[in-house]
Amino acid sequence: MSVTQEIKNRLDIVDVISETVQLRKSGRTYSGFCPFHANTRTPAFHVFPDTQTWHCFGACSEGGDLFNFVMKQEGLDFKEALVKLADRAGVTLDQPGAGSQKKKAAYQKQADLLAAAADYFHQLFLHAPQAKNARRYVDGRVLNQETIAAYKIGFALNSWDACRTHFNGQGYSDQELVEVGLLTENPDKGTRYDRFRNRLLIPIRDLDGRVVGFGARALEPDGIPKYLNSPQTNLFDKSSLLYGLDMAKRHIREARQVVIVEGYMDVMQAWQAGFRNVVAQMGTALTERQLTQLKRYTKRFVLALDADAAGMKATMRGLQVARETLDRTDEVKFDARGLVRHEGRLQADIRIVTLPDGNDPDKIIREDAAAWPKLLAQAKPVAAYVIGVMTADLDPQDAKGKTAVAQQVIPLIKDIEDPVERDHYWQELARVLGVDERALRQVKLPQKRASVRRRPSAQSSASPGQFRPPMPPPPPDFPPNGDEMGVRPTGRRPRGRIRSNLRQANYLRQCLAFPRALAQVNHKLKQHGQTAVSEADFDQTEDKILLRQIQEKTTDGSVVTIEELCDSLDDILLSRVQSLLTLPPTPESERDRLADSLVLSVLNWRKEKIVKQVTEQNKLLKEARTSGDLEAVAFYQQQLREMSRNLLEIDRARDAMSAVSRRRAEET
Ligand SMILES: [Zn+2]
């Protein structure tokens, strides 16, 4: 993944922009006053969370992604914006040249060491006499040989230096062992010793199946802590990993659902019983990065959390905190509202299933595998779950208690995107509280939180373990995994965007290969009453910059080769060019039709964009009408007229283009 993509994955454009622009939510998008032009009363500036882009429908009619927003807002160049946002996202920028090669090699060496360590611990588990207890423990969990091998279960000897000695013998230094978390260092005493001793070792692999760390379970009943993980290292970042995802991802796609559990054993047990769409979080509350990753495979999440699990506790704690401090704070950390918002913004379906008291998935499946799917089928939507929990021990005579429950649940209901679903929960809450729905709708909330987006503090964006409002899935590196664009499992919604993205990418790719196409395309566009391709046509800042570079190189008369172009680009743009070059160039036989097909492609993506904008403006127009804001109504009507004019012109140009190509086809 490119660095810019990584940054975009970690940051949410809505969070970043809302720090300087006051945004109001309307449906799936946000609007506000444009910071780049003098404003009337009408909010013409829009942020689209699902594409992570922004656009101004007003005087400047500019738009783009996170990067060019920050560039414009703070007057930075691309590089400066990159450094700033990388820092904020906690992404390390590679130093160009030899440095990054060295770093890559070091990274590889660490990965090799961890893979070797997984083998070492696995062999000990299988064969060492000292591992008898470990084997007995696993036997007790009725895990079979196949499962043990698939997850490479291991064992660490009860020794302060067995692992160290073993890997020192293989040429690894203490320092290297410390860096991957196999050795623990006590800087005060200057001592180093094996981190994992007399524990069951479970290798934790990343999405690509590389071992990045270990989870280690104590084998003695009073072993403390019960679970010991690898420390945070270059490779091991708990907040972005999900245990078992490397093996489960294919099955998540097939099952169109992911089940999120608490423990390693739960994942293994489920796998062994044939339930393979199961992953585990690792002792932290579910993070945004984890959910974003999962979103690539499915939109249906089922959280199957132990009754006493940290995650569920955190959810309810969030509500408790809200109850206690409702007047004092507008911050609710990882809580049910976070999940509901997440649901809305990800267009996901998040459900929660409560496991019977004292049971975990491991135990349930071991005792009766058939019970598992039945249990999952009972998973409840977040709002229903919370209403259930909040009202479970509410005294029907306790009027104040009812108000307190209502005050906590109502914001949650208001956050639900779908109007029918929202209405359903108003009724549901009225029913369980035994009050009139109209009364509920008049309950005064201590704060008007429904329309106020919380601002992430510097701390919340920096600490990875914390739940923040989610962001949409990243656009895939194209072509997505080398696949056709249609195979993206996460569904219908982003397809238009992917198509647009691919069209934009393909346009640049062909211009790289055939720079003369650039002028030809612009000429044809002008013939059909359209403007030349400009930076405004592109969504990604890298692409905007690339287009400018290609244009500059071609208009000053020099014939641009890819090599020449690359010489003038810095590393980030270079990696964009490299990924563009993975798209196929136009074959010789179709070369004379290249300009025509690029023109059509440009027209298509322009049309897609405007269609989407029309939807947004229509929504706002409706709102403005409802609120009787005549000035806004006039503005949006004017915008819509202009857009439909543009659409008409695009359609005319498309028709003319297809007529041309038809004629040509007939002539030949
Ligand atoms: Zn503007």
XYZ file of C-alpha atoms and ligand atoms in Angstrom:
669
model
C 0.000 0.000 0.000
C 1.287 3.443 -0.825
C 2.160 5.831 1.982
C -0.537 8.263 0.963
C -3.092 5.500 0.980
C -1.931 4.342 4.368
C -2.344 7.884 5.685
C -5.791 8.175 4.167
C -6.758 4.865 5.718
C -5.789 6.044 9.131
C -7.224 9.527 9.076
C -10.771 10.556 8.472
C -11.232 13.538 6.203
C -14.280 14.584 8.212
C -12.219 14.709 11.400
C -9.466 16.720 9.783
C -11.700 19.212 8.023
C -14.048 19.658 10.956
C -11.179 21.051 12.968
C -11.258 24.213 10.894
C -14.616 24.126 9.180
C -17.835 23.714 11.080
C -19.599 20.822 9.420
C -23.177 19.760 9.643
C -24.244 16.239 8.917
C -26.907 15.623 6.344
C -27.476 12.021 5.454
C -24.175 10.436 4.630
C -22.398 13.673 3.860
C -21.351 16.830 5.655
C -21.705 20.428 4.602
C -20.433 23.782 5.772
C -19.189 27.164 4.627
C -16.313 26.966 2.201
C -13.079 28.167 3.775
C -11.669 29.089 0.385
C -14.119 31.663 -0.878
C -16.115 34.511 0.591
C -19.417 33.027 1.580
C -23.033 33.888 1.352
C -25.305 32.300 3.878
C -25.421 29.051 1.998
C -23.181 26.153 2.879
C -21.697 25.121 -0.445
C -18.790 23.152 0.870
C -19.264 19.407 1.062
C -17.334 16.543 2.541
C -18.052 13.004 1.402
C -16.967 10.431 3.977
C -17.591 7.493 1.701
C -15.093 8.670 -0.872
C -13.005 10.698 1.589
C -13.216 13.696 -0.710
C -14.494 17.265 -0.517
C -16.006 19.617 -3.031
C -17.096 23.253 -3.099
C -20.220 23.911 -5.154
C -19.802 27.641 -4.714
C -17.508 30.197 -6.277
C -14.322 28.143 -6.254
C -15.869 24.845 -7.374
C -12.749 23.072 -6.238
C -12.399 19.739 -4.600
C -10.125 16.854 -3.884
C -8.880 14.682 -1.085
C -7.393 15.109 2.356
C -4.020 16.170 1.029
C -5.053 19.019 -1.194
C -7.417 20.287 1.481
C -4.551 20.604 3.930
C -2.298 22.035 1.200
C -4.834 24.736 0.405
C -5.863 25.407 3.952
C -2.369 25.789 5.303
C -0.548 26.883 2.176
C 1.687 23.839 2.102
C 3.166 22.002 -0.826
C 2.481 18.312 -1.273
C 5.602 17.199 0.534
C 4.905 19.404 3.529
C 1.300 18.253 3.715
C 2.523 14.688 3.505
C 4.939 15.125 6.400
C 2.288 16.797 8.492
C -0.417 14.226 7.855
C 1.961 11.292 8.170
C 2.902 12.559 11.587
C -0.711 12.899 12.576
C -1.545 9.446 11.260
C 1.468 7.865 12.919
C 2.823 6.706 9.567
C 6.568 6.644 9.173
C 7.809 8.131 5.951
C 10.589 6.265 4.274
C 13.741 8.185 3.731
C 14.374 8.101 0.002
C 17.225 6.173 -1.515
C 19.591 3.854 0.259
C 17.926 4.408 3.620
C 14.686 2.807 2.605
C 16.480 -0.153 1.061
C 18.316 -0.687 4.307
C 15.112 -0.358 6.238
C 13.397 -2.866 4.010
C 16.197 -5.338 4.549
C 16.024 -4.826 8.306
C 12.263 -5.332 8.217
C 12.698 -8.531 6.259
C 15.277 -9.757 8.735
C 12.849 -9.177 11.595
C 10.120 -11.030 9.745
C 12.495 -13.936 9.126
C 13.455 -14.030 12.784
C 9.822 -14.150 13.895
C 9.029 -16.896 11.407
C 11.984 -18.881 12.735
C 10.830 -18.244 16.293
C 7.352 -19.551 15.467
C 8.947 -22.741 14.111
C 11.194 -23.052 17.141
C 8.307 -22.735 19.613
C 6.147 -25.068 17.531
C 8.804 -27.799 17.531
C 9.160 -27.437 21.290
C 5.410 -27.768 21.671
C 5.306 -30.924 19.581
C 8.354 -32.672 20.970
C 9.861 -31.188 24.134
C 9.236 -33.270 27.275
C 8.845 -29.979 29.167
C 5.858 -29.119 26.972
C 3.753 -31.896 28.492
C 1.516 -29.440 30.361
C 1.083 -27.342 27.255
C 0.058 -30.372 25.233
C -2.309 -31.424 27.986
C -3.891 -27.971 27.992
C -4.430 -28.105 24.232
C -5.770 -31.656 24.512
C -8.245 -30.333 27.030
C -9.414 -27.886 24.424
C -9.806 -30.834 22.048
C -7.783 -29.187 19.306
C -6.666 -31.743 16.728
C -3.296 -32.117 14.975
C -4.496 -30.286 11.902
C -5.637 -27.252 13.876
C -2.452 -27.252 15.953
C -0.415 -27.244 12.754
C -2.575 -24.657 10.993
C -2.163 -22.184 13.840
C 1.348 -23.361 14.650
C 0.771 -23.543 18.359
C 4.031 -23.321 20.282
C 5.620 -23.580 23.670
C 8.316 -21.547 25.397
C 10.596 -23.353 27.825
C 10.593 -22.362 31.462
C 13.961 -20.680 31.166
C 15.394 -17.164 31.278
C 17.685 -17.666 28.318
C 16.760 -20.724 26.230
C 15.289 -18.689 23.389
C 18.084 -16.152 23.579
C 20.778 -18.808 23.453
C 19.078 -20.579 20.577
C 18.871 -17.493 18.389
C 22.244 -16.083 19.423
C 23.542 -19.397 18.104
C 21.862 -18.648 14.787
C 23.589 -15.301 14.484
C 20.924 -12.970 15.856
C 22.131 -10.351 18.295
C 20.447 -9.553 21.588
C 19.477 -6.205 20.160
C 17.644 -7.885 17.291
C 15.855 -10.179 19.708
C 14.805 -7.206 21.825
C 13.503 -5.389 18.760
C 11.091 -8.153 17.837
C 10.013 -8.631 21.448
C 11.546 -12.044 22.126
C 13.863 -10.633 24.780
C 12.896 -8.258 27.536
C 15.368 -5.656 28.593
C 15.675 -4.182 32.030
C 17.533 -0.950 31.354
C 18.082 -0.181 35.045
C 19.868 -3.393 35.740
C 21.196 -3.806 32.242
C 19.807 -7.337 32.052
C 18.103 -9.131 29.184
C 16.049 -12.265 29.417
C 13.506 -14.358 27.515
C 10.168 -12.616 27.396
C 8.113 -15.793 27.120
C 8.722 -18.463 29.738
C 6.690 -21.611 30.334
C 3.835 -20.396 28.191
C 1.689 -21.643 25.373
C 2.704 -19.552 22.365
C 0.321 -18.526 19.648
C 1.885 -16.872 16.626
C 0.000 -13.802 15.471
C 0.098 -13.268 11.742
C -0.698 -10.257 9.662
C -3.132 -10.150 6.800
C -0.553 -11.712 4.506
C 0.173 -14.565 6.871
C 3.526 -13.297 8.132
C 4.252 -13.843 11.810
C 4.448 -10.430 13.464
C 4.233 -11.337 17.129
C 3.006 -13.792 19.721
C 0.226 -14.177 22.190
C 1.348 -16.256 25.140
C -0.919 -17.960 27.607
C 0.210 -18.809 31.096
C 0.090 -22.540 31.775
C 0.075 -22.326 35.535
C -3.320 -21.475 36.959
C -1.886 -18.520 38.856
C 0.370 -17.365 36.033
C 0.312 -13.605 35.738
C -0.628 -12.190 33.375
C -2.855 -14.871 31.945
C -2.092 -13.593 28.466
C 1.140 -11.887 27.573
C 1.492 -10.378 24.120
C 4.504 -9.293 22.172
C 5.266 -5.669 22.911
C 4.488 -3.032 20.330
C 7.193 -3.334 17.670
C 7.763 -2.264 14.075
C 5.787 -5.277 13.004
C 3.395 -5.804 15.852
C 0.644 -3.289 16.347
C -2.236 -4.740 18.298
C -4.627 -2.020 17.330
C -4.459 -2.845 13.671
C -4.256 -6.632 13.836
C -7.032 -9.144 14.042
C -6.125 -12.645 15.039
C -6.955 -15.220 12.382
C -7.772 -12.768 9.607
C -5.105 -14.171 7.289
C -6.907 -17.510 7.260
C -10.447 -16.199 7.651
C -10.537 -13.510 4.994
C -11.569 -15.767 2.147
C -14.277 -17.341 4.257
C -15.537 -13.972 5.457
C -16.119 -13.066 1.848
C -17.890 -16.312 1.162
C -20.021 -16.173 4.286
C -20.639 -12.438 3.729
C -20.260 -11.983 7.429
C -17.485 -11.761 9.955
C -17.792 -12.879 13.526
C -15.573 -11.077 15.989
C -14.694 -12.938 19.172
C -12.446 -12.315 22.136
C -9.837 -15.015 22.179
C -7.370 -17.040 20.168
C -8.908 -20.288 21.357
C -12.329 -19.152 20.182
C -10.975 -18.633 16.677
C -9.223 -22.001 16.583
C -12.175 -23.889 17.975
C -14.528 -22.279 15.483
C -12.132 -23.039 12.630
C -11.875 -26.658 13.645
C -15.661 -26.962 13.733
C -15.872 -25.509 10.244
C -16.869 -21.941 11.187
C -14.103 -20.144 9.408
C -15.247 -16.549 9.201
C -14.158 -15.826 12.750
C -11.458 -13.427 13.946
C -10.411 -12.196 17.374
C -9.529 -8.779 18.619
C -6.545 -8.794 20.882
C -7.405 -7.548 24.304
C -8.211 -4.042 23.194
C -11.515 -2.498 22.379
C -12.300 -2.848 18.732
C -10.450 -0.171 16.854
C -11.379 1.776 13.826
C -8.445 0.373 11.906
C -9.556 -3.169 12.598
C -13.056 -2.458 11.405
C -11.791 -0.664 8.337
C -9.754 -3.715 7.422
C -12.695 -6.035 7.875
C -14.870 -3.773 5.808
C -12.880 -4.849 2.780
C -14.369 -8.298 3.082
C -17.867 -7.758 4.349
C -20.364 -5.256 5.597
C -21.896 -7.573 8.144
C -20.223 -7.682 11.527
C -21.350 -9.823 14.407
C -19.687 -9.090 17.724
C -19.817 -12.264 19.786
C -18.320 -11.045 22.983
C -18.105 -12.841 26.291
C -20.623 -11.625 28.814
C -17.791 -10.163 30.853
C -15.635 -9.231 27.919
C -13.544 -6.116 27.840
C -15.162 -4.902 24.675
C -18.695 -5.107 25.957
C -17.686 -3.701 29.284
C -16.133 -0.811 27.453
C -19.349 -0.271 25.577
C -21.394 -0.186 28.695
C -18.750 1.767 30.532
C -18.961 4.342 27.784
C -22.639 4.680 28.479
C -22.050 4.760 32.198
C -19.535 7.525 31.742
C -22.044 9.318 29.581
C -24.663 8.985 32.273
C -22.397 10.257 34.970
C -20.817 13.084 33.100
C -23.478 14.033 30.650
C -23.357 17.657 31.683
C -19.658 17.958 31.676
C -18.363 16.374 28.563
C -19.292 15.805 24.987
C -16.786 13.024 24.642
C -17.906 9.457 24.740
C -15.203 7.038 23.898
C -15.765 3.653 22.343
C -19.422 3.259 22.994
C -22.635 2.173 21.438
C -23.016 5.483 19.642
C -19.638 4.933 18.107
C -20.887 1.635 16.789
C -24.132 3.075 15.513
C -22.332 5.869 13.724
C -19.886 3.396 12.430
C -22.734 1.433 11.052
C -24.144 4.462 9.304
C -20.948 5.716 7.874
C -19.644 2.350 6.798
C -23.025 1.348 5.507
C -22.450 -1.679 7.613
C -24.679 -3.925 9.603
C -23.245 -4.356 13.081
C -24.879 -6.801 15.440
C -24.116 -7.931 18.932
C -24.720 -11.319 20.421
C -24.494 -11.916 24.134
C -23.062 -15.234 25.088
C -24.718 -17.129 27.914
C -23.144 -16.201 31.241
C -19.781 -17.791 31.836
C -19.523 -19.183 28.333
C -17.121 -18.292 25.595
C -17.334 -19.365 21.951
C -14.604 -21.941 22.564
C -16.682 -23.689 25.222
C -19.975 -23.351 23.386
C -18.616 -24.853 20.184
C -16.751 -27.589 22.005
C -19.882 -28.669 23.814
C -22.328 -28.337 20.940
C -21.156 -26.977 17.623
C -24.705 -26.713 16.335
C -25.458 -24.150 19.035
C -23.079 -21.649 17.475
C -24.966 -20.683 14.324
C -28.187 -20.610 16.345
C -26.617 -18.180 18.753
C -25.326 -15.971 15.960
C -28.762 -15.846 14.436
C -29.938 -14.127 17.615
C -27.494 -11.258 17.236
C -29.226 -7.940 17.776
C -28.636 -4.576 16.155
C -26.637 -2.264 18.404
C -29.552 -0.008 19.309
C -31.760 -2.949 20.238
C -28.957 -4.450 22.263
C -28.358 -1.265 24.207
C -32.034 -0.682 24.847
C -32.178 -4.235 26.179
C -29.192 -3.824 28.473
C -30.194 -0.389 29.735
C -33.719 -1.353 30.572
C -33.050 -4.849 31.883
C -33.004 -3.900 35.554
C -35.047 -0.738 35.350
C -37.798 -0.456 37.926
C -41.048 0.323 36.078
C -41.938 2.727 38.904
C -38.701 4.650 38.587
C -39.672 7.723 36.556
C -36.298 9.405 36.902
C -34.591 6.202 35.854
C -36.665 6.174 32.685
C -35.617 9.701 31.851
C -31.995 8.747 32.398
C -32.321 5.764 30.086
C -34.105 7.858 27.473
C -31.415 10.515 27.609
C -28.801 7.937 26.850
C -30.595 5.947 24.250
C -32.133 8.806 22.266
C -28.848 10.198 20.910
C -28.111 6.677 19.767
C -31.427 6.478 17.956
C -30.907 9.879 16.393
C -27.631 8.695 14.972
C -29.280 5.916 13.014
C -29.146 6.820 9.374
C -32.067 4.905 8.054
C -35.376 6.725 8.773
C -37.467 3.571 8.951
C -35.055 1.899 11.297
C -34.821 5.081 13.344
C -38.564 5.222 13.700
C -38.636 1.617 14.712
C -36.377 2.322 17.675
C -38.372 5.337 18.795
C -41.352 3.011 19.043
C -39.329 0.258 20.628
C -37.934 2.551 23.305
C -41.389 3.964 24.021
C -42.694 0.454 24.359
C -40.074 -0.871 26.767
C -40.206 2.261 28.906
C -43.982 2.176 28.853
C -44.274 5.829 27.888
C -45.776 7.706 24.998
C -43.546 8.091 21.978
C -44.458 11.773 21.691
C -43.210 12.311 25.217
C -39.962 10.595 24.321
C -39.432 12.881 21.393
C -39.711 15.842 23.759
C -37.124 14.589 26.204
C -34.553 17.309 26.671
C -31.081 16.119 26.029
C -28.473 17.795 28.178
C -26.550 18.634 25.032
C -27.479 18.850 21.436
C -25.181 16.121 20.502
C -27.034 14.711 17.597
C -25.827 17.414 15.246
C -22.461 18.121 16.782
C -19.618 16.000 15.627
C -17.151 15.436 18.307
C -13.791 16.807 17.588
C -10.994 14.398 18.028
C -8.446 15.718 20.442
C -4.840 15.464 19.390
C -4.614 12.567 21.757
C -7.490 10.619 20.301
C -6.062 10.706 16.844
C -2.679 9.673 18.150
C -3.635 6.762 20.319
C -4.406 3.755 18.230
C -6.219 1.743 20.853
C -9.030 4.182 21.094
C -12.220 3.974 19.179
C -12.891 6.939 16.980
C -15.733 7.401 14.604
C -14.917 5.193 11.718
C -13.899 5.987 8.246
C -14.951 4.416 5.045
C -12.926 1.745 3.380
C -9.967 2.838 1.376
C -10.169 2.864 -2.350
C -8.287 -0.218 -3.429
C -4.850 0.064 -4.861
C -5.734 -0.455 -8.414
C -6.197 -2.661 -10.071
C -7.557 -4.053 -6.818
C -5.321 -7.028 -6.085
C -4.945 -7.385 -9.788
C -8.580 -8.356 -9.929
C -11.347 -6.928 -11.974
C -12.928 -3.986 -10.253
C -16.243 -5.764 -9.804
C -15.021 -8.349 -7.357
C -14.857 -5.970 -4.456
C -16.919 -7.787 -1.905
C -18.056 -4.798 0.080
C -20.880 -4.198 -2.220
C -22.680 -1.960 -4.548
C -22.063 1.474 -3.178
C -18.424 2.180 -3.991
C -18.492 0.734 -7.448
C -19.144 3.967 -9.275
C -16.268 5.525 -7.442
C -13.945 2.678 -8.225
C -14.902 2.960 -11.818
C -14.190 6.685 -11.730
C -10.924 6.091 -9.934
C -9.915 3.488 -12.447
C -10.864 5.766 -15.311
C -8.790 8.561 -13.884
C -5.908 6.206 -13.310
C -6.195 4.757 -16.775
C -6.244 8.229 -18.308
C -2.956 9.071 -16.607
C -1.503 5.700 -17.471
C -2.219 6.147 -21.180
C -0.888 9.711 -21.119
C 2.301 8.382 -19.579
C 2.631 5.889 -22.391
C 1.390 8.176 -25.177
C 1.957 11.775 -24.143
C 0.541 13.083 -27.396
C -2.861 11.735 -26.408
C -3.080 14.544 -23.876
C -3.367 17.301 -26.501
C -5.576 15.175 -28.751
C -8.021 14.505 -25.961
C -8.200 18.170 -25.001
C -8.715 19.158 -28.600
C -11.600 16.765 -29.012
C -13.145 17.817 -25.734
C -13.084 21.440 -26.894
C -14.625 20.472 -30.225
C -17.539 19.107 -28.262
C -17.902 22.142 -26.074
C -16.146 20.620 -23.077
C -13.295 22.029 -21.052
C -9.838 20.527 -21.258
C -8.897 17.917 -18.685
C -7.675 19.743 -15.622
C -6.582 19.016 -12.094
C -10.175 19.547 -11.011
C -11.141 16.365 -12.835
C -9.046 14.267 -10.474
C -9.843 13.191 -6.945
C -6.418 12.243 -5.678
C -3.816 14.871 -4.969
C -1.050 12.705 -6.421
C -3.001 12.467 -9.649
C -3.574 16.200 -9.765
C 0.143 16.775 -9.364
C 1.018 14.094 -11.891
C -1.286 15.603 -14.471
C 0.326 18.998 -13.959
C 3.792 17.485 -14.331
C 2.884 15.657 -17.517
C 1.275 18.799 -18.902
C 4.284 20.945 -18.089
C 6.670 18.485 -19.649
C 4.688 18.124 -22.830
C 3.880 21.793 -23.426
C 7.447 23.021 -23.132
C 8.150 21.066 -26.297
C 10.236 18.296 -24.880
C 9.017 14.820 -25.612
C 8.444 13.281 -22.255
C 9.468 9.748 -21.572
C 8.451 7.915 -18.468
C 12.059 7.914 -17.349
C 12.347 11.666 -17.750
C 9.149 12.189 -15.905
C 10.231 9.908 -13.113
C 13.470 11.818 -12.725
C 11.481 14.900 -11.878
C 9.249 13.203 -9.359
C 9.805 12.589 -5.721
C 9.357 9.190 -4.132
C 5.695 9.452 -3.348
C 4.686 10.385 -6.861
C 7.066 7.805 -8.165
C 5.250 5.079 -6.310
C 2.001 6.362 -7.805
C 3.539 6.157 -11.274
C 4.715 2.643 -10.537
C 1.252 1.566 -9.548
C -0.183 3.257 -12.648
C 2.231 1.278 -14.764
C 0.656 -1.935 -13.561
C -2.346 -1.018 -15.695
C -1.984 -2.256 -19.259
C -1.083 0.234 -22.004
C -3.376 0.413 -24.991
C -2.456 -2.299 -27.490
C -1.053 -1.318 -30.857
C -4.225 -2.328 -32.689
C -6.371 0.145 -30.760
C -3.880 2.988 -30.708
C -5.682 5.134 -33.294
C -8.852 5.025 -31.267
C -7.061 5.859 -28.013
C -7.937 9.565 -27.937
C -11.590 8.851 -28.651
C -11.883 6.260 -25.949
C -10.124 8.517 -23.445
C -12.507 11.355 -24.275
C -15.455 9.057 -23.643
C -13.907 7.918 -20.429
C -13.415 11.518 -19.253
C -17.001 12.344 -20.136
C -18.212 9.311 -18.237
C -16.373 10.143 -15.087
C -17.465 13.771 -15.269
C -21.021 12.595 -15.610
C -20.732 10.252 -12.643
C -19.425 13.072 -10.510
C -22.207 15.450 -11.434
C -24.894 12.846 -10.918
C -23.595 12.355 -7.432
C -23.501 16.082 -6.807
C -27.071 16.438 -7.998
C -28.135 13.928 -5.381
C -26.415 15.973 -2.691
C -27.859 19.273 -3.817
C -31.336 17.820 -4.052
C -31.076 16.679 -0.483
C -29.999 20.118 0.656
C -32.669 21.795 -1.404
C -35.271 19.694 0.338
C -33.877 20.595 3.736
C -33.760 24.267 2.845
C -37.389 24.114 1.745
C -38.424 22.432 4.959
C -36.694 25.042 7.051
C -38.059 27.862 4.896
C -34.622 29.241 4.074
C -35.455 31.014 0.842
C -31.971 32.229 0.091
C -30.627 28.701 0.315
C -33.471 27.373 -1.788
C -32.578 29.842 -4.528
C -28.925 28.933 -4.330
C -29.488 25.206 -4.592
C -31.993 25.624 -7.399
C -29.457 27.679 -9.263
C -26.794 25.021 -8.653
C -29.099 22.282 -9.834
C -29.979 24.180 -12.993
C -26.318 24.606 -13.746
C -25.624 20.950 -13.085
C -28.402 19.738 -15.311
C -27.109 22.063 -18.015
C -23.680 20.519 -17.602
C -25.137 17.059 -17.673
C -26.968 17.843 -20.858
C -23.797 19.109 -22.479
C -21.886 16.036 -21.406
C -24.592 13.797 -22.817
C -24.547 15.724 -26.058
C -20.788 15.343 -26.300
C -21.053 11.625 -25.534
C -23.666 11.154 -28.221
C -21.552 13.029 -30.734
C -18.509 10.976 -29.791
C -20.308 7.691 -30.166
C -21.701 8.866 -33.529
C -18.153 9.586 -34.642
C -16.900 6.201 -33.583
C -19.896 4.469 -35.153
C -19.216 6.224 -38.431
C -15.623 5.260 -38.225
C -16.510 1.669 -37.540
C -18.770 1.680 -40.573
C -16.086 3.161 -42.792
C -13.587 0.456 -41.953
Zn -15.494 27.480 -2.247
